mmCIF file of C-alpha atoms and ligand atoms in Angstrom:
data_model
loop_
_atom_site.group_PDB
_atom_site.id
_atom_site.type_symbol
_atom_site.label_atom_id
_atom_site.label_comp_id
_atom_site.label_asym_id
_atom_site.label_seq_id
_atom_site.Cartn_x
_atom_site.Cartn_y
_atom_site.Cartn_z
ATOM 1 C CA MET A 1 -6.169 14.455 -27.049
ATOM 2 C CA SER A 2 -9.256 14.214 -29.255
ATOM 3 C CA CYS A 3 -12.060 11.511 -28.829
ATOM 4 C CA SER A 4 -11.014 10.878 -25.149
ATOM 5 C CA GLN A 5 -13.518 8.986 -23.036
ATOM 6 C CA THR A 6 -14.214 10.731 -19.760
ATOM 7 C CA ILE A 7 -11.880 9.371 -17.081
ATOM 8 C CA ASP A 8 -13.963 8.605 -13.993
ATOM 9 C CA ASP A 9 -11.206 7.833 -11.623
ATOM 10 C CA PRO A 10 -7.917 9.533 -12.241
ATOM 11 C CA GLU A 11 -6.467 8.091 -9.075
ATOM 12 C CA LYS A 12 -7.181 4.554 -10.297
ATOM 13 C CA LEU A 13 -5.770 5.436 -13.679
ATOM 14 C CA HIS A 14 -2.709 6.748 -12.018
ATOM 15 C CA HIS A 15 -2.177 3.572 -9.881
ATOM 16 C CA ASP A 16 -2.856 1.273 -12.783
ATOM 17 C CA ALA A 17 -0.493 2.933 -15.077
ATOM 18 C CA LEU A 18 3.284 2.375 -15.188
ATOM 19 C CA VAL A 19 4.656 5.475 -13.447
ATOM 20 C CA ALA A 20 8.414 6.297 -14.028
ATOM 21 C CA ASP A 21 10.315 9.135 -12.423
ATOM 22 C CA MET A 22 13.325 9.793 -14.660
ATOM 23 C CA HIS A 23 15.456 11.619 -11.978
ATOM 24 C CA ASN A 24 15.966 12.027 -8.276
ATOM 25 C CA ASP A 25 18.938 12.745 -6.035
ATOM 26 C CA THR A 26 17.942 10.571 -3.098
ATOM 27 C CA VAL A 27 21.331 8.736 -3.222
ATOM 28 C CA LEU A 28 22.817 11.939 -1.931
ATOM 29 C CA ARG A 29 20.751 11.719 1.183
ATOM 30 C CA ILE A 30 21.609 8.039 1.558
ATOM 31 C CA VAL A 31 25.377 8.763 1.409
ATOM 32 C CA GLU A 32 25.494 12.217 3.176
ATOM 33 C CA GLU A 33 22.675 11.737 5.878
ATOM 34 C CA ASP A 34 22.751 7.975 6.259
ATOM 35 C CA PHE A 35 19.136 8.038 5.128
ATOM 36 C CA ASP A 36 17.087 4.700 5.424
ATOM 37 C CA ILE A 37 14.794 4.529 2.380
ATOM 38 C CA SER A 38 12.450 2.119 4.082
ATOM 39 C CA GLU A 39 11.585 4.857 6.763
ATOM 40 C CA ARG A 40 8.969 7.481 6.243
ATOM 41 C CA ASP A 41 11.155 10.686 6.421
ATOM 42 C CA THR A 42 9.395 13.903 5.435
ATOM 43 C CA SER A 43 12.600 15.958 5.654
ATOM 44 C CA GLY A 44 13.272 14.698 2.204
ATOM 45 C CA HIS A 45 10.960 14.208 -0.825
ATOM 46 C CA VAL A 46 11.319 10.469 -1.377
ATOM 47 C CA ASP A 47 11.147 7.100 0.676
ATOM 48 C CA LEU A 48 9.954 3.683 -0.184
ATOM 49 C CA LEU A 49 6.476 4.287 1.487
ATOM 50 C CA ARG A 50 5.816 7.449 -0.211
ATOM 51 C CA LEU A 51 6.939 6.050 -3.631
ATOM 52 C CA LYS A 52 4.360 3.292 -3.275
ATOM 53 C CA GLU A 53 1.716 5.939 -2.337
ATOM 54 C CA GLY A 54 2.509 8.010 -5.284
ATOM 55 C CA GLY A 55 2.150 5.016 -7.582
ATOM 56 C CA VAL A 56 5.811 5.155 -8.847
ATOM 57 C CA ASP A 57 6.742 1.812 -10.412
ATOM 58 C CA LEU A 58 10.222 2.913 -11.670
ATOM 59 C CA GLN A 59 12.486 5.305 -10.094
ATOM 60 C CA VAL A 60 15.692 6.552 -11.430
ATOM 61 C CA PHE A 61 18.276 7.075 -8.778
ATOM 62 C CA ALA A 62 20.868 9.367 -10.055
ATOM 63 C CA CYS A 63 24.449 9.175 -8.467
ATOM 64 C CA TYR A 64 25.494 12.802 -8.649
ATOM 65 C CA MET A 65 29.094 13.857 -9.189
ATOM 66 C CA ASP A 66 29.930 17.352 -7.739
ATOM 67 C CA PRO A 67 31.935 19.088 -10.476
ATOM 68 C CA ASP A 68 34.457 20.178 -7.685
ATOM 69 C CA THR A 69 35.376 16.654 -6.731
ATOM 70 C CA ALA A 70 39.048 15.969 -7.076
ATOM 71 C CA ALA A 71 39.824 14.251 -10.432
ATOM 72 C CA SER A 72 41.331 11.200 -8.876
ATOM 73 C CA GLU A 73 38.278 10.752 -6.529
ATOM 74 C CA ARG A 74 35.400 10.884 -8.979
ATOM 75 C CA LYS A 75 35.144 7.316 -10.038
ATOM 76 C CA LYS A 76 35.487 6.229 -6.413
ATOM 77 C CA THR A 77 32.879 8.627 -5.163
ATOM 78 C CA ILE A 78 30.316 7.215 -7.673
ATOM 79 C CA ASP A 79 31.253 3.552 -6.666
ATOM 80 C CA ILE A 80 30.574 4.516 -3.115
ATOM 81 C CA MET A 81 27.131 5.930 -3.984
ATOM 82 C CA ILE A 82 26.193 2.827 -5.975
ATOM 83 C CA ASP A 83 27.429 0.619 -2.993
ATOM 84 C CA SER A 84 25.263 2.602 -0.503
ATOM 85 C CA LEU A 85 22.235 2.456 -2.812
ATOM 86 C CA GLU A 86 22.754 -1.355 -3.395
ATOM 87 C CA THR A 87 22.870 -1.830 0.435
ATOM 88 C CA GLN A 88 19.637 0.030 0.908
ATOM 89 C CA ILE A 89 17.914 -1.977 -1.791
ATOM 90 C CA GLY A 90 19.426 -5.251 -0.571
ATOM 91 C CA ARG A 91 17.733 -4.617 2.851
ATOM 92 C CA ASN A 92 14.412 -4.056 1.109
ATOM 93 C CA ARG A 93 14.257 -6.816 -1.515
ATOM 94 C CA ASP A 94 10.580 -7.358 -1.105
ATOM 95 C CA LYS A 95 9.906 -3.806 -2.031
ATOM 96 C CA ILE A 96 12.506 -2.751 -4.537
ATOM 97 C CA ALA A 97 15.053 -4.243 -6.979
ATOM 98 C CA ILE A 98 17.507 -2.904 -9.522
ATOM 99 C CA CYS A 99 16.567 -3.236 -13.196
ATOM 100 C CA ARG A 100 19.060 -3.354 -16.079
ATOM 101 C CA THR A 101 16.678 -3.876 -18.881
ATOM 102 C CA ALA A 102 13.166 -2.745 -19.586
ATOM 103 C CA ALA A 103 12.167 -6.355 -19.519
ATOM 104 C CA GLU A 104 13.612 -6.724 -15.983
ATOM 105 C CA ALA A 105 11.824 -3.571 -14.901
ATOM 106 C CA GLU A 106 8.494 -4.922 -16.058
ATOM 107 C CA ASN A 107 9.189 -8.205 -14.115
ATOM 108 C CA ILE A 108 9.951 -6.371 -10.927
ATOM 109 C CA ILE A 109 6.870 -4.142 -11.341
ATOM 110 C CA GLY A 110 4.792 -7.151 -12.182
ATOM 111 C CA SER A 111 5.668 -8.499 -8.717
ATOM 112 C CA SER A 112 4.407 -5.303 -7.043
ATOM 113 C CA ARG A 113 7.969 -3.955 -6.428
ATOM 114 C CA ILE A 114 9.591 -0.754 -7.475
ATOM 115 C CA ALA A 115 12.300 -1.124 -10.240
ATOM 116 C CA ALA A 116 15.283 1.060 -9.348
ATOM 117 C CA PHE A 117 17.092 2.363 -12.410
ATOM 118 C CA LEU A 118 20.703 3.408 -11.737
ATOM 119 C CA ALA A 119 22.110 6.546 -13.420
ATOM 120 C CA ILE A 120 25.116 8.834 -13.135
ATOM 121 C CA GLU A 121 24.594 12.679 -13.212
ATOM 122 C CA ASN A 122 27.850 14.226 -14.656
ATOM 123 C CA GLY A 123 30.095 12.460 -17.195
ATOM 124 C CA LEU A 124 33.166 13.739 -15.009
ATOM 125 C CA ALA A 125 32.642 10.435 -13.166
ATOM 126 C CA ILE A 126 34.345 8.381 -16.056
ATOM 127 C CA GLU A 127 37.546 10.422 -15.421
ATOM 128 C CA ASN A 128 38.084 10.811 -19.234
ATOM 129 C CA ASN A 129 38.535 6.992 -19.582
ATOM 130 C CA LEU A 130 36.088 4.885 -21.533
ATOM 131 C CA GLU A 131 37.008 1.767 -19.450
ATOM 132 C CA ASN A 132 35.367 3.497 -16.580
ATOM 133 C CA LEU A 133 32.167 3.814 -18.588
ATOM 134 C CA ASP A 134 32.248 0.102 -19.212
ATOM 135 C CA HIS A 135 32.920 -0.373 -15.402
ATOM 136 C CA PHE A 136 29.701 1.694 -14.603
ATOM 137 C CA TYR A 137 27.639 -0.161 -17.252
ATOM 138 C CA ASN A 138 28.615 -3.419 -15.580
ATOM 139 C CA ARG A 139 27.564 -2.032 -12.272
ATOM 140 C CA GLY A 140 24.158 -1.594 -13.694
ATOM 141 C CA VAL A 141 24.220 2.136 -14.617
ATOM 142 C CA ARG A 142 21.857 2.691 -17.574
ATOM 143 C CA TYR A 143 21.992 6.377 -18.237
ATOM 144 C CA MET A 144 24.536 9.052 -17.868
ATOM 145 C CA THR A 145 23.984 12.860 -17.827
ATOM 146 C CA LEU A 146 27.038 13.966 -19.794
ATOM 147 C CA THR A 147 27.685 17.174 -17.990
ATOM 148 C CA HIS A 148 26.541 19.396 -15.076
ATOM 149 C CA VAL A 149 27.004 23.035 -14.209
ATOM 150 C CA LYS A 150 30.675 23.071 -15.166
ATOM 151 C CA SER A 151 31.998 21.925 -18.519
ATOM 152 C CA SER A 152 34.217 19.035 -18.571
ATOM 153 C CA ASP A 153 37.253 18.506 -20.880
ATOM 154 C CA TRP A 154 34.907 16.928 -23.427
ATOM 155 C CA CYS A 155 31.255 18.349 -23.040
ATOM 156 C CA ILE A 156 30.133 21.958 -22.636
ATOM 157 C CA SER A 157 27.578 22.779 -19.772
ATOM 158 C CA SER A 158 24.443 24.933 -20.390
ATOM 159 C CA ALA A 159 25.838 27.177 -17.596
ATOM 160 C CA ASP A 160 29.103 27.905 -19.538
ATOM 161 C CA THR A 161 29.025 31.336 -20.950
ATOM 162 C CA VAL A 162 32.629 31.148 -22.470
ATOM 163 C CA PRO A 163 32.737 27.518 -24.068
ATOM 164 C CA ALA A 164 36.316 26.328 -24.973
ATOM 165 C CA PHE A 165 34.982 24.241 -27.827
ATOM 166 C CA ASN A 166 31.900 23.609 -29.786
ATOM 167 C CA GLY A 167 29.794 21.388 -27.476
ATOM 168 C CA LEU A 168 31.686 18.123 -27.692
ATOM 169 C CA THR A 169 35.297 17.181 -28.425
ATOM 170 C CA ASP A 170 36.362 14.117 -30.336
ATOM 171 C CA PHE A 171 36.630 12.165 -27.080
ATOM 172 C CA GLY A 172 32.906 13.354 -26.255
ATOM 173 C CA ARG A 173 31.867 11.690 -29.440
ATOM 174 C CA GLU A 174 33.644 8.506 -28.310
ATOM 175 C CA VAL A 175 31.783 8.506 -25.163
ATOM 176 C CA VAL A 176 28.389 8.835 -27.151
ATOM 177 C CA LYS A 177 29.517 6.053 -29.435
ATOM 178 C CA ARG A 178 30.612 3.861 -26.561
ATOM 179 C CA MET A 179 27.320 4.466 -24.754
ATOM 180 C CA ASN A 180 25.483 3.622 -27.875
ATOM 181 C CA GLU A 181 27.515 0.224 -28.130
ATOM 182 C CA LEU A 182 26.982 -0.646 -24.577
ATOM 183 C CA GLY A 183 23.356 0.189 -24.492
ATOM 184 C CA MET A 184 23.492 3.053 -22.067
ATOM 185 C CA ILE A 185 21.071 6.030 -22.512
ATOM 186 C CA ILE A 186 22.669 9.415 -23.137
ATOM 187 C CA ASP A 187 21.125 12.264 -20.997
ATOM 188 C CA ILE A 188 21.360 15.676 -22.454
ATOM 189 C CA SER A 189 19.965 17.622 -19.370
ATOM 190 C CA HIS A 190 22.611 20.266 -18.318
ATOM 191 C CA ALA A 191 24.208 20.263 -21.802
ATOM 192 C CA SER A 192 24.728 23.444 -23.766
ATOM 193 C CA PRO A 193 22.687 23.937 -26.945
ATOM 194 C CA ALA A 194 25.799 23.246 -29.068
ATOM 195 C CA ALA A 195 26.493 20.005 -27.048
ATOM 196 C CA VAL A 196 22.964 18.889 -27.557
ATOM 197 C CA GLU A 197 23.121 19.407 -31.341
ATOM 198 C CA GLU A 198 26.504 17.379 -31.376
ATOM 199 C CA ILE A 199 25.117 14.591 -29.287
ATOM 200 C CA LEU A 200 22.124 14.389 -31.535
ATOM 201 C CA LYS A 201 24.277 14.279 -34.451
ATOM 202 C CA ALA A 202 26.604 11.564 -32.974
ATOM 203 C CA SER A 203 24.100 9.248 -31.282
ATOM 204 C CA ARG A 204 22.537 6.459 -33.316
ATOM 205 C CA ASP A 205 20.027 5.890 -30.311
ATOM 206 C CA PRO A 206 17.271 8.008 -28.829
ATOM 207 C CA VAL A 207 18.371 10.198 -26.005
ATOM 208 C CA ILE A 208 16.656 11.674 -22.971
ATOM 209 C CA ALA A 209 16.627 15.072 -21.076
ATOM 210 C CA SER A 210 16.065 13.339 -17.798
ATOM 211 C CA HIS A 211 15.122 16.502 -15.860
ATOM 212 C CA SER A 212 14.605 19.649 -18.012
ATOM 213 C CA CYS A 213 11.656 22.028 -18.661
ATOM 214 C CA VAL A 214 10.628 24.289 -21.544
ATOM 215 C CA TYR A 215 12.510 27.547 -22.334
ATOM 216 C CA ALA A 216 9.529 29.073 -23.934
ATOM 217 C CA LEU A 217 7.881 29.212 -20.575
ATOM 218 C CA CYS A 218 10.865 30.086 -18.437
ATOM 219 C CA ASP A 219 14.107 31.227 -19.997
ATOM 220 C CA HIS A 220 16.595 29.433 -17.814
ATOM 221 C CA ASP A 221 19.804 27.985 -19.509
ATOM 222 C CA ARG A 222 18.831 24.506 -18.192
ATOM 223 C CA ASN A 223 15.661 24.627 -20.141
ATOM 224 C CA LEU A 224 15.074 23.303 -23.827
ATOM 225 C CA THR A 225 14.050 25.539 -26.647
ATOM 226 C CA ASP A 226 11.235 24.615 -29.065
ATOM 227 C CA GLU A 227 13.769 23.813 -31.556
ATOM 228 C CA GLN A 228 15.696 21.437 -29.271
ATOM 229 C CA ILE A 229 12.393 19.725 -28.249
ATOM 230 C CA LYS A 230 11.565 19.144 -31.898
ATOM 231 C CA ALA A 231 15.178 17.664 -32.467
ATOM 232 C CA ILE A 232 14.760 15.379 -29.428
ATOM 233 C CA ALA A 233 11.358 14.210 -30.679
ATOM 234 C CA ALA A 234 12.798 13.603 -34.254
ATOM 235 C CA ASN A 235 15.515 11.579 -32.521
ATOM 236 C CA GLY A 236 12.709 9.398 -30.774
ATOM 237 C CA GLY A 237 13.720 10.594 -27.340
ATOM 238 C CA VAL A 238 11.859 11.892 -24.190
ATOM 239 C CA ILE A 239 11.985 14.816 -21.879
ATOM 240 C CA GLY A 240 11.355 14.337 -18.186
ATOM 241 C CA ILE A 241 9.815 17.646 -16.756
ATOM 242 C CA ASN A 242 11.699 18.864 -13.693
ATOM 243 C CA PHE A 243 9.672 20.067 -10.740
ATOM 244 C CA TYR A 244 12.181 22.673 -9.681
ATOM 245 C CA GLU A 245 10.469 26.130 -9.443
ATOM 246 C CA GLY A 246 13.300 27.901 -10.732
ATOM 247 C CA TYR A 247 13.021 26.061 -14.112
ATOM 248 C CA LEU A 248 9.151 26.110 -14.130
ATOM 249 C CA SER A 249 8.410 29.818 -13.424
ATOM 250 C CA GLN A 250 9.704 32.737 -15.057
ATOM 251 C CA GLU A 251 8.670 35.019 -12.138
ATOM 252 C CA PHE A 252 10.589 32.695 -9.689
ATOM 253 C CA LYS A 253 13.673 32.666 -11.887
ATOM 254 C CA ASP A 254 13.656 36.486 -12.095
ATOM 255 C CA LEU A 255 13.297 36.885 -8.417
ATOM 256 C CA ASP A 256 15.950 34.375 -7.743
ATOM 257 C CA GLU A 257 18.348 35.842 -10.028
ATOM 258 C CA ALA A 258 17.676 39.475 -8.616
ATOM 259 C CA TYR A 259 18.127 38.035 -5.119
ATOM 260 C CA GLU A 260 21.357 36.344 -5.721
ATOM 261 C CA ASN A 261 22.805 39.424 -7.516
ATOM 262 C CA GLU A 262 21.886 41.663 -4.673
ATOM 263 C CA HIS A 263 23.101 39.352 -1.969
ATOM 264 C CA LYS A 264 26.139 37.900 -3.591
ATOM 265 C CA ALA A 265 28.697 38.913 -0.985
ATOM 266 C CA GLU A 266 26.593 37.604 1.854
ATOM 267 C CA ILE A 267 25.825 34.337 0.010
ATOM 268 C CA ASP A 268 29.481 33.849 -0.732
ATOM 269 C CA SER A 269 30.630 34.383 2.715
ATOM 270 C CA VAL A 270 27.938 32.042 4.310
ATOM 271 C CA GLU A 271 28.743 29.434 1.695
ATOM 272 C CA LYS A 272 32.486 29.767 2.490
ATOM 273 C CA LEU A 273 31.816 29.344 6.339
ATOM 274 C CA TYR A 274 29.188 26.548 6.186
ATOM 275 C CA LYS A 275 29.077 24.542 2.941
ATOM 276 C CA GLY A 276 29.972 20.951 3.671
ATOM 277 C CA THR A 277 29.216 21.426 7.475
ATOM 278 C CA ASP A 278 26.186 20.120 9.443
ATOM 279 C CA ASN A 279 24.922 23.721 9.686
ATOM 280 C CA TRP A 280 24.753 24.349 5.917
ATOM 281 C CA THR A 281 21.068 23.379 5.435
ATOM 282 C CA GLU A 282 19.879 25.679 8.287
ATOM 283 C CA GLU A 283 22.196 28.655 7.288
ATOM 284 C CA LYS A 284 21.025 28.309 3.673
ATOM 285 C CA ARG A 285 17.446 28.422 4.832
ATOM 286 C CA LYS A 286 18.094 31.639 6.806
ATOM 287 C CA LEU A 287 20.014 33.087 3.820
ATOM 288 C CA TYR A 288 17.159 32.564 1.524
ATOM 289 C CA ALA A 289 14.223 33.176 3.859
ATOM 290 C CA PRO A 290 13.364 36.651 2.456
ATOM 291 C CA LEU A 291 13.316 35.129 -1.077
ATOM 292 C CA THR A 292 11.213 32.308 0.088
ATOM 293 C CA ALA A 293 8.617 34.615 1.566
ATOM 294 C CA GLN A 294 8.300 36.342 -1.822
ATOM 295 C CA VAL A 295 8.217 33.114 -3.945
ATOM 296 C CA ILE A 296 5.367 31.639 -1.863
ATOM 297 C CA LYS A 297 3.065 34.320 -3.202
ATOM 298 C CA LEU A 298 3.779 33.161 -6.888
ATOM 299 C CA ASP A 299 1.352 30.231 -6.531
ATOM 300 C CA ILE A 300 3.498 27.732 -8.468
ATOM 301 C CA ASN A 301 1.604 24.540 -8.350
ATOM 302 C CA THR A 302 0.854 21.258 -10.189
ATOM 303 C CA ALA A 303 -0.715 23.179 -13.031
ATOM 304 C CA THR A 304 2.482 24.830 -13.702
ATOM 305 C CA VAL A 305 4.312 21.582 -14.149
ATOM 306 C CA VAL A 306 1.510 20.369 -16.475
ATOM 307 C CA ASP A 307 1.862 23.633 -18.430
ATOM 308 C CA HIS A 308 5.390 22.471 -19.383
ATOM 309 C CA ILE A 309 4.025 18.878 -20.321
ATOM 310 C CA ASP A 310 1.158 20.560 -22.278
ATOM 311 C CA HIS A 311 3.671 22.739 -24.151
ATOM 312 C CA ILE A 312 5.715 19.766 -25.315
ATOM 313 C CA VAL A 313 2.448 17.740 -26.292
ATOM 314 C CA LYS A 314 1.146 20.743 -28.357
ATOM 315 C CA LEU A 315 4.564 21.007 -30.060
ATOM 316 C CA VAL A 316 5.529 17.449 -30.929
ATOM 317 C CA GLY A 317 2.606 15.168 -29.604
ATOM 318 C CA PRO A 318 2.315 12.969 -26.584
ATOM 319 C CA ASP A 319 5.223 10.593 -27.194
ATOM 320 C CA HIS A 320 8.190 12.638 -25.985
ATOM 321 C CA VAL A 321 7.399 13.906 -22.527
ATOM 322 C CA GLY A 322 7.546 12.245 -19.124
ATOM 323 C CA LEU A 323 8.511 13.109 -15.511
ATOM 324 C CA GLY A 324 11.838 13.954 -14.098
ATOM 325 C CA SER A 325 11.052 15.273 -10.639
ATOM 326 C CA ASP A 326 14.600 16.071 -9.367
ATOM 327 C CA TYR A 327 13.128 15.270 -5.911
ATOM 328 C CA ASP A 328 15.770 15.415 -3.070
ATOM 329 C CA GLY A 329 18.002 17.542 -5.549
ATOM 330 C CA VAL A 330 16.194 20.833 -5.403
ATOM 331 C CA HIS A 331 14.787 23.019 -2.596
ATOM 332 C CA ARG A 332 11.666 24.614 -4.163
ATOM 333 C CA ILE A 333 8.783 22.193 -5.235
ATOM 334 C CA PRO A 334 5.415 23.335 -6.567
ATOM 335 C CA GLU A 335 2.479 23.083 -4.215
ATOM 336 C CA GLY A 336 0.523 19.902 -4.803
ATOM 337 C CA LEU A 337 3.773 17.960 -5.671
ATOM 338 C CA ASP A 338 5.354 18.440 -2.258
ATOM 339 C CA ASP A 339 6.859 14.951 -2.277
ATOM 340 C CA CYS A 340 6.693 11.780 -4.471
ATOM 341 C CA SER A 341 3.415 10.503 -2.812
ATOM 342 C CA MET A 342 1.564 13.462 -4.527
ATOM 343 C CA LEU A 343 2.206 12.398 -8.187
ATOM 344 C CA PRO A 344 -1.374 11.246 -8.697
ATOM 345 C CA ASN A 345 -2.095 15.173 -8.836
ATOM 346 C CA ILE A 346 -0.337 15.269 -12.180
ATOM 347 C CA THR A 347 -2.849 12.633 -13.518
ATOM 348 C CA ARG A 348 -5.687 14.664 -11.975
ATOM 349 C CA GLU A 349 -4.571 17.726 -13.693
ATOM 350 C CA LEU A 350 -3.983 16.077 -17.135
ATOM 351 C CA THR A 351 -7.439 14.569 -16.796
ATOM 352 C CA SER A 352 -9.064 17.793 -16.049
ATOM 353 C CA ARG A 353 -7.433 19.301 -19.277
ATOM 354 C CA GLY A 354 -9.086 16.552 -21.313
ATOM 355 C CA TYR A 355 -6.194 14.158 -21.873
ATOM 356 C CA SER A 356 -7.001 10.651 -22.920
ATOM 357 C CA ALA A 357 -6.114 7.730 -20.663
ATOM 358 C CA GLN A 358 -3.665 6.588 -23.435
ATOM 359 C CA ASP A 359 -1.822 9.825 -23.459
ATOM 360 C CA ILE A 360 -1.663 10.087 -19.775
ATOM 361 C CA ARG A 361 -0.061 6.551 -19.589
ATOM 362 C CA LYS A 362 2.539 7.590 -22.139
ATOM 363 C CA ILE A 363 3.392 10.726 -20.216
ATOM 364 C CA LEU A 364 3.505 8.926 -16.847
ATOM 365 C CA GLY A 365 5.822 6.255 -17.811
ATOM 366 C CA GLU A 366 5.334 4.464 -21.179
ATOM 367 C CA ASN A 367 7.344 7.136 -23.193
ATOM 368 C CA PHE A 368 10.399 6.456 -20.933
ATOM 369 C CA MET A 369 9.980 2.648 -21.047
ATOM 370 C CA ARG A 370 9.923 2.939 -24.875
ATOM 371 C CA VAL A 371 13.473 4.553 -24.897
ATOM 372 C CA PHE A 372 14.719 2.272 -22.109
ATOM 373 C CA ARG A 373 13.646 -0.793 -24.108
ATOM 374 C CA GLN A 374 15.074 0.571 -27.417
ATOM 375 C CA VAL A 375 18.426 1.343 -26.001
ATOM 376 C CA CYS A 376 19.152 -1.022 -23.147
ATOM 377 C CA ASP A 377 17.242 -4.330 -24.204
ATOM 378 C CA LYS A 378 19.045 -4.805 -27.521
HETATM 379 ZN ZN1 ZN B 401 20.588 18.109 -12.412
#
């Protein structure tokens, strides 16, 4: 960050830079709400028009596997998600195209379109079968988050307080090896500390944490300790900072936990009644309204996100951090980053903190592109 020339126009720097968002859950909206990505729809965080306004050049679309999906339905569920995304992209060929390599992404971006990167969130999707990993690779999936909020037979989740084994099983190590062979990026977001350690030992390629924050700033189990951040940097990987307020702000996390403990019975019964129904969003909003009223006062904003970026840069330099919004996957987003069109605010904040144009470009997308190229273009 030394010797930086003053940046006159952060907005221009942002739009000229390659901007990559390493994680969103917009495919859920496409499948569950029949959402058309070409239409501006502010009930969610993302659509093609707002991606363009936000200067997004590469967008990772994660196909999320709910841990409670029946074992025999998992592969099929992800296939349906990929089909739906492909249909949407197919209808908007002049605006967006799927990239399978970093070189393809650069071509797509060079023709003023958005490069769509396919990912799977939750290794349960492969139904404990390496052939399914090959299947998804052949469909264009280029990263997989190994686990989610529930441990699988082969990888322990960060939310698991009574792990059945030490991070990864032998099959888990085979998954890592096969992903390395195929050229698929391993995503350690949601994995337990022991799993992260085992993955880093087993992987010969750099890994990513597609949507995780810094534990030193907010002690959520989803966040990465300084030791883990250093290990990911040593591995050549990159961490996409998540925009969810519950991972960004210690105050939010504490309030949220206290609220959920206090209202556990009520939350459980409303979930039982409404989860999976059309009324769920509205019922959930009502359920959490008192918490929302408290949280608004915390003033969580773009600077809070940049604090997490800053922490990583100070710890390991500017080469290992990026953006992993989790848009359309989380319900509380900092002020100033209310949707994907507002990403230039990150560049403004980095500029005001004295970051150089070169470092800002790395954070906005070049770091992710480096890992993408190294793993998937071989
Ligand atoms: Zn996630």
